Amino acid sequence: MIPREVFRKIRRIQIRTSHKVDELLAGNWHSAFKGRGIEFEEVRPYQVGDDVRTIDWNVTARSDQPYVKLFREERELAVSLLVDLSASQDLGTTTQTKRELVAELGAILAMSAIKNNDKVGLTLFTDDVEKNIPARKGSRHVLRLIRELLCCEPVGVGTNLRRVLEHLNRTAKRRTVVFLISDFQDSDYESALKAARRRHDIIPVIIADPREAEMPNVGLVRLHDAETGQVVTLDTGSRKNRQLYAKLYAEQVVTRDSLFRRLRLDPIHLQTGCDLVDPLRKYFHQRENRQ
C-alpha cells in the first residue's frame, strides 16, 4: 500500500509532466528512436530480383533450391533510465534540487515510452547499483518508476558510473535506448561507456545547478562535499578563489565533453530552475533530422 503523502507526490508529478509528454515527445518519439532495426521473420523460395545476399544457405542446401530470408522492422523499443541518486543530486540553489529535476525528467521519458507502446526500465545508482527495475509496459509500471524516483532512499552517497554501465552491459540482452542521467561528477568510466556505446543507443543527460559553475561573493563559507564528507572553509570574497573554483569546474566539463565527442555521444544539458521543454524539443528535433 502506497502511503497517502507519497501517492500525492506521484500524482502531482504525473499531472505536471503529462501535458509536456503530449506536447513534446509522444508525436516524434519513434521518428527520433527507430527501434532495434530489423529481425528475421521467415524464409521463402528465391524469386528473380531478390538480393542474393539474403539467401539462406543452410535451408538452400537442405532443400536443393534457393531460399531467401525475410526480415521485418521491429518498432518496439526497450528504454532504460540509468539515474544517479548520489548525494550531490540534493544540491539545489534555484527553485528545485537536481534530484527533483531528475524525477520530473524520468517521469516524462517513462510516460513517453509507455504512450508509444515501448517498454521502459529503471536503474538507480550511487557508488553501487541501488535498485534495478526491469523494463515493462503499462501505466501502473510507470507509477512505480515515478514512486522510486521520488522516494528511493539510497544507501550510497558517491557516484560510480563505471559500475552502473558494467551492470547494463551484463544485464541488457537486446539493444536498448539508454538515458544516462547524472551530473557526471566521476572519472574512470570511459572503457565501460565505450563498451555500452557499441551495443546500445546511449544518451547522456547532464544535470547541473548554476552554483556549480560559479561561486558567489558571500564572504567566508563552510563547504561540505556531500559525496566525500570533506568540509572546507572558503573565502568567497577572494577573487582568486572564485576564479580557481570556476577553473576547476571548467576543466571537469572539458574532460567530460571531450570524452563524449570521442565516443560520438550527443548529451542533453539540463539545469535546475529551467524548463525542460526547450532543450528536450531541440534534442529530439535534431535526432529526428539525423535519422
Short mmCIF file of C-alpha atoms in Angstrom, two decimals:
data_model
loop_
_atom_site.label_atom_id
_atom_site.label_comp_id
_atom_site.label_asym_id
_atom_site.label_seq_id
_atom_site.Cartn_x
_atom_site.Cartn_y
_atom_site.Cartn_z
CA MET A 1 0.00 0.00 0.00
CA ILE A 2 1.44 3.37 -1.05
CA PRO A 3 1.35 5.96 1.78
CA ARG A 4 -1.06 8.82 1.09
CA GLU A 5 1.64 11.51 1.01
CA VAL A 6 3.77 9.50 -1.43
CA PHE A 7 0.73 8.95 -3.64
CA ARG A 8 0.04 12.70 -3.65
CA LYS A 9 3.63 13.35 -4.74
CA ILE A 10 3.30 10.81 -7.54
CA ARG A 11 0.03 12.33 -8.73
CA ARG A 12 1.48 15.86 -8.69
CA ILE A 13 4.44 14.95 -10.85
CA GLN A 14 2.24 12.82 -13.12
CA ILE A 15 -0.13 15.72 -13.71
CA ARG A 16 2.67 18.27 -14.08
CA THR A 17 4.51 16.24 -16.71
CA SER A 18 1.61 14.71 -18.67
CA HIS A 19 0.93 17.78 -20.82
CA LYS A 20 4.65 18.07 -21.62
CA VAL A 21 4.64 14.50 -22.86
CA ASP A 22 1.68 15.20 -25.14
CA GLU A 23 3.19 18.47 -26.36
CA LEU A 24 6.77 17.43 -26.99
CA LEU A 25 7.63 13.80 -27.15
CA ALA A 26 4.78 11.47 -27.96
CA GLY A 27 4.41 12.63 -31.56
CA ASN A 28 8.03 12.20 -32.64
CA TRP A 29 9.30 9.56 -30.23
CA HIS A 30 9.53 6.84 -32.86
CA SER A 31 10.83 9.21 -35.51
CA ALA A 32 13.73 10.07 -33.19
CA PHE A 33 14.27 6.50 -31.99
CA LYS A 34 13.96 3.99 -34.78
CA GLY A 35 13.93 0.84 -32.67
CA ARG A 36 16.28 -2.11 -32.97
CA GLY A 37 16.14 -2.22 -36.75
CA ILE A 38 15.09 -5.46 -38.44
CA GLU A 39 14.67 -9.02 -37.24
CA PHE A 40 14.30 -12.33 -39.04
CA GLU A 41 10.72 -13.38 -39.81
CA GLU A 42 10.69 -16.37 -42.23
CA VAL A 43 12.18 -17.88 -45.40
CA ARG A 44 10.60 -18.26 -48.82
CA PRO A 45 11.74 -19.58 -52.22
CA TYR A 46 14.08 -17.32 -54.15
CA GLN A 47 12.44 -15.13 -56.82
CA VAL A 48 14.05 -13.30 -59.71
CA GLY A 49 15.22 -9.92 -58.48
CA ASP A 50 15.86 -10.95 -54.86
CA ASP A 51 19.11 -9.79 -53.31
CA VAL A 52 21.48 -12.75 -53.34
CA ARG A 53 22.86 -11.55 -50.00
CA THR A 54 19.59 -12.63 -48.35
CA ILE A 55 19.92 -16.27 -49.46
CA ASP A 56 19.68 -18.67 -46.53
CA TRP A 57 22.41 -21.13 -47.47
CA ASN A 58 21.52 -23.68 -44.78
CA VAL A 59 17.91 -24.02 -45.94
CA THR A 60 19.03 -23.92 -49.59
CA ALA A 61 21.44 -26.81 -49.01
CA ARG A 62 18.76 -28.94 -47.34
CA SER A 63 16.06 -28.31 -49.95
CA ASP A 64 18.16 -28.27 -53.16
CA GLN A 65 16.56 -24.98 -54.21
CA PRO A 66 17.40 -21.43 -53.19
CA TYR A 67 15.57 -19.79 -50.29
CA VAL A 68 15.90 -16.23 -49.04
CA LYS A 69 15.43 -14.77 -45.57
CA LEU A 70 12.66 -12.26 -44.98
CA PHE A 71 13.00 -9.58 -42.33
CA ARG A 72 10.62 -7.16 -40.71
CA GLU A 73 11.26 -3.89 -38.94
CA GLU A 74 10.96 -4.09 -35.19
CA ARG A 75 9.31 -0.92 -33.93
CA GLU A 76 9.09 -1.69 -30.25
CA LEU A 77 11.85 -0.07 -28.22
CA ALA A 78 13.46 -1.05 -24.97
CA VAL A 79 14.17 2.12 -22.98
CA SER A 80 16.35 2.17 -19.87
CA LEU A 81 16.76 5.07 -17.45
CA LEU A 82 20.05 4.97 -15.52
CA VAL A 83 19.57 7.57 -12.80
CA ASP A 84 22.25 8.97 -10.49
CA LEU A 85 20.97 9.34 -6.90
CA SER A 86 24.31 10.26 -5.33
CA ALA A 87 24.38 12.86 -2.59
CA SER A 88 25.39 15.63 -4.99
CA GLN A 89 21.90 15.39 -6.51
CA ASP A 90 20.49 17.03 -3.38
CA LEU A 91 22.03 20.34 -4.40
CA GLY A 92 19.54 23.00 -5.41
CA THR A 93 20.13 26.76 -5.32
CA THR A 94 17.16 27.74 -7.51
CA THR A 95 13.55 26.60 -7.34
CA GLN A 96 14.38 22.86 -7.25
CA THR A 97 17.11 20.39 -6.43
CA LYS A 98 18.87 18.32 -9.04
CA ARG A 99 17.05 15.25 -7.77
CA GLU A 100 13.66 16.94 -8.24
CA LEU A 101 14.67 17.82 -11.80
CA VAL A 102 15.75 14.20 -12.37
CA ALA A 103 12.39 12.90 -11.10
CA GLU A 104 10.47 15.18 -13.47
CA LEU A 105 12.67 14.20 -16.41
CA GLY A 106 12.36 10.50 -15.60
CA ALA A 107 8.58 10.78 -15.46
CA ILE A 108 8.45 12.49 -18.87
CA LEU A 109 10.66 9.89 -20.51
CA ALA A 110 8.87 6.93 -18.92
CA MET A 111 5.43 8.25 -19.84
CA SER A 112 6.56 8.96 -23.40
CA ALA A 113 7.84 5.40 -23.81
CA ILE A 114 4.63 3.87 -22.46
CA LYS A 115 2.40 6.07 -24.63
CA ASN A 116 4.28 4.75 -27.65
CA ASN A 117 3.86 1.13 -26.53
CA ASP A 118 7.52 0.73 -25.61
CA LYS A 119 8.98 -0.94 -22.56
CA VAL A 120 10.84 1.15 -20.01
CA GLY A 121 13.06 0.12 -17.11
CA LEU A 122 14.85 1.99 -14.33
CA THR A 123 18.22 1.55 -12.65
CA LEU A 124 19.03 3.78 -9.68
CA PHE A 125 22.68 4.06 -8.70
CA THR A 126 25.17 5.82 -6.45
CA ASP A 127 28.59 4.24 -5.91
CA ASP A 128 26.75 0.96 -6.49
CA VAL A 129 23.52 -0.16 -8.14
CA GLU A 130 20.81 0.68 -5.61
CA LYS A 131 17.77 -0.71 -7.43
CA ASN A 132 17.05 -2.25 -10.82
CA ILE A 133 13.50 -2.44 -12.19
CA PRO A 134 13.23 -4.46 -15.45
CA ALA A 135 11.60 -2.88 -18.49
CA ARG A 136 7.84 -3.36 -18.74
CA LYS A 137 4.79 -1.64 -20.21
CA GLY A 138 1.71 -0.13 -18.64
CA SER A 139 0.58 2.87 -16.61
CA ARG A 140 0.91 1.03 -13.28
CA HIS A 141 4.54 0.30 -14.12
CA VAL A 142 5.18 3.99 -14.83
CA LEU A 143 3.64 4.95 -11.48
CA ARG A 144 6.05 2.56 -9.79
CA LEU A 145 9.02 4.16 -11.58
CA ILE A 146 7.90 7.64 -10.56
CA ARG A 147 7.49 6.46 -6.96
CA GLU A 148 11.04 5.11 -6.90
CA LEU A 149 12.45 8.28 -8.47
CA LEU A 150 10.76 10.38 -5.79
CA CYS A 151 11.10 8.22 -2.71
CA CYS A 152 14.06 5.85 -3.01
CA GLU A 153 16.50 6.40 -0.14
CA PRO A 154 19.90 5.29 -1.42
CA VAL A 155 22.47 3.60 0.78
CA GLY A 156 25.50 5.03 -1.01
CA VAL A 157 26.49 8.68 -1.38
CA GLY A 158 29.13 8.64 -4.12
CA THR A 159 28.96 8.29 -7.90
CA ASN A 160 30.27 5.27 -9.81
CA LEU A 161 29.35 5.47 -13.48
CA ARG A 162 31.64 2.59 -14.40
CA ARG A 163 29.78 0.19 -12.12
CA VAL A 164 26.29 1.02 -13.41
CA LEU A 165 27.47 0.81 -17.04
CA GLU A 166 29.05 -2.58 -16.37
CA HIS A 167 25.75 -3.68 -14.85
CA LEU A 168 23.98 -2.53 -18.02
CA ASN A 169 26.43 -4.43 -20.21
CA ARG A 170 25.87 -7.62 -18.21
CA THR A 171 22.09 -7.50 -17.98
CA ALA A 172 20.75 -5.84 -21.16
CA LYS A 173 20.36 -8.68 -23.66
CA ARG A 174 18.99 -6.58 -26.52
CA ARG A 175 19.83 -3.18 -27.98
CA THR A 176 18.38 -0.51 -25.69
CA VAL A 177 17.86 3.25 -25.75
CA VAL A 178 19.70 4.29 -22.58
CA PHE A 179 19.24 7.67 -20.90
CA LEU A 180 22.26 8.03 -18.59
CA ILE A 181 21.09 10.76 -16.19
CA SER A 182 23.79 12.18 -13.91
CA ASP A 183 25.85 15.24 -13.01
CA PHE A 184 28.87 13.16 -14.15
CA GLN A 185 30.99 14.09 -11.15
CA ASP A 186 33.10 10.99 -11.61
CA SER A 187 36.07 9.66 -13.57
CA ASP A 188 37.45 6.35 -14.84
CA TYR A 189 34.31 5.26 -16.69
CA GLU A 190 35.48 5.64 -20.29
CA SER A 191 36.05 1.94 -21.04
CA ALA A 192 32.66 0.91 -19.63
CA LEU A 193 30.94 3.72 -21.55
CA LYS A 194 32.74 2.72 -24.75
CA ALA A 195 31.57 -0.90 -24.34
CA ALA A 196 27.99 0.23 -23.70
CA ARG A 197 28.13 2.54 -26.72
CA ARG A 198 28.92 -0.38 -29.01
CA ARG A 199 25.76 -2.26 -28.00
CA HIS A 200 23.27 0.44 -27.07
CA ASP A 201 22.00 3.88 -28.02
CA ILE A 202 23.49 5.93 -25.15
CA ILE A 203 22.11 9.41 -24.42
CA PRO A 204 23.95 11.25 -21.64
CA VAL A 205 21.73 13.70 -19.75
CA ILE A 206 23.83 16.19 -17.78
CA ILE A 207 22.12 17.61 -14.67
CA ALA A 208 23.62 20.82 -13.29
CA ASP A 209 22.98 23.66 -10.88
CA PRO A 210 24.16 27.24 -11.60
CA ARG A 211 26.26 27.40 -8.41
CA GLU A 212 28.43 24.51 -9.59
CA ALA A 213 29.94 26.71 -12.30
CA GLU A 214 30.25 30.00 -10.42
CA MET A 215 30.84 30.78 -6.75
CA PRO A 216 29.03 33.91 -5.49
CA ASN A 217 30.80 36.53 -3.38
CA VAL A 218 29.27 35.88 0.07
CA GLY A 219 32.32 36.05 2.33
CA LEU A 220 33.54 33.12 4.42
CA VAL A 221 31.55 29.91 3.88
CA ARG A 222 31.89 26.31 5.01
CA LEU A 223 31.57 23.93 2.09
CA HIS A 224 30.58 20.32 2.64
CA ASP A 225 31.19 17.72 -0.08
CA ALA A 226 28.08 15.57 0.14
CA GLU A 227 29.78 12.59 -1.50
CA THR A 228 33.14 12.52 0.32
CA GLY A 229 32.15 14.21 3.58
CA GLN A 230 35.06 16.65 3.33
CA VAL A 231 34.46 20.10 4.86
CA VAL A 232 36.48 23.19 3.93
CA THR A 233 36.23 26.88 4.79
CA LEU A 234 36.48 29.13 1.74
CA ASP A 235 36.77 32.90 1.45
CA THR A 236 34.43 33.60 -1.47
CA GLY A 237 35.28 37.29 -1.17
CA SER A 238 38.64 36.44 -2.73
CA ARG A 239 38.55 36.92 -6.49
CA LYS A 240 41.40 34.43 -6.82
CA ASN A 241 39.40 31.75 -5.02
CA ARG A 242 36.34 32.35 -7.16
CA GLN A 243 38.42 32.14 -10.33
CA LEU A 244 40.08 28.92 -9.15
CA TYR A 245 36.66 27.43 -8.36
CA ALA A 246 35.39 28.31 -11.84
CA LYS A 247 38.57 26.97 -13.45
CA LEU A 248 38.31 23.57 -11.71
CA TYR A 249 34.70 23.22 -12.82
CA ALA A 250 35.56 24.24 -16.39
CA GLU A 251 38.34 21.64 -16.53
CA GLN A 252 35.90 18.95 -15.40
CA VAL A 253 33.46 20.00 -18.14
CA VAL A 254 36.17 19.94 -20.83
CA THR A 255 37.24 16.43 -19.81
CA ARG A 256 33.67 15.14 -19.81
CA ASP A 257 32.68 16.77 -23.11
CA SER A 258 35.84 15.63 -24.91
CA LEU A 259 35.03 12.05 -23.88
CA PHE A 260 31.53 12.37 -25.30
CA ARG A 261 32.91 13.76 -28.56
CA ARG A 262 35.39 10.89 -28.91
CA LEU A 263 32.57 8.38 -28.46
CA ARG A 264 30.22 10.39 -30.71
CA LEU A 265 27.65 10.86 -27.97
CA ASP A 266 25.30 13.85 -28.04
CA PRO A 267 24.36 14.89 -24.49
CA ILE A 268 21.29 16.74 -23.27
CA HIS A 269 22.10 19.63 -20.89
CA LEU A 270 19.54 20.42 -18.17
CA GLN A 271 19.78 22.91 -15.32
CA THR A 272 17.78 23.30 -12.13
CA GLY A 273 15.22 26.07 -12.20
CA CYS A 274 14.91 25.95 -16.00
CA ASP A 275 12.10 24.49 -18.05
CA LEU A 276 12.68 21.09 -19.65
CA VAL A 277 10.70 21.93 -22.78
CA ASP A 278 13.24 23.79 -24.92
CA PRO A 279 16.29 21.51 -24.50
CA LEU A 280 14.19 18.37 -24.97
CA ARG A 281 12.40 19.78 -28.01
CA LYS A 282 15.71 20.81 -29.57
CA TYR A 283 17.36 17.45 -28.89
CA PHE A 284 14.53 15.31 -30.24
CA HIS A 285 14.17 17.52 -33.29
CA GLN A 286 17.89 17.17 -34.06
CA ARG A 287 17.74 13.38 -33.67
CA GLU A 288 14.72 13.21 -35.93
CA ASN A 289 16.55 15.17 -38.64
CA ARG A 290 19.61 12.92 -38.40
CA GLN A 291 17.63 9.72 -38.97
#
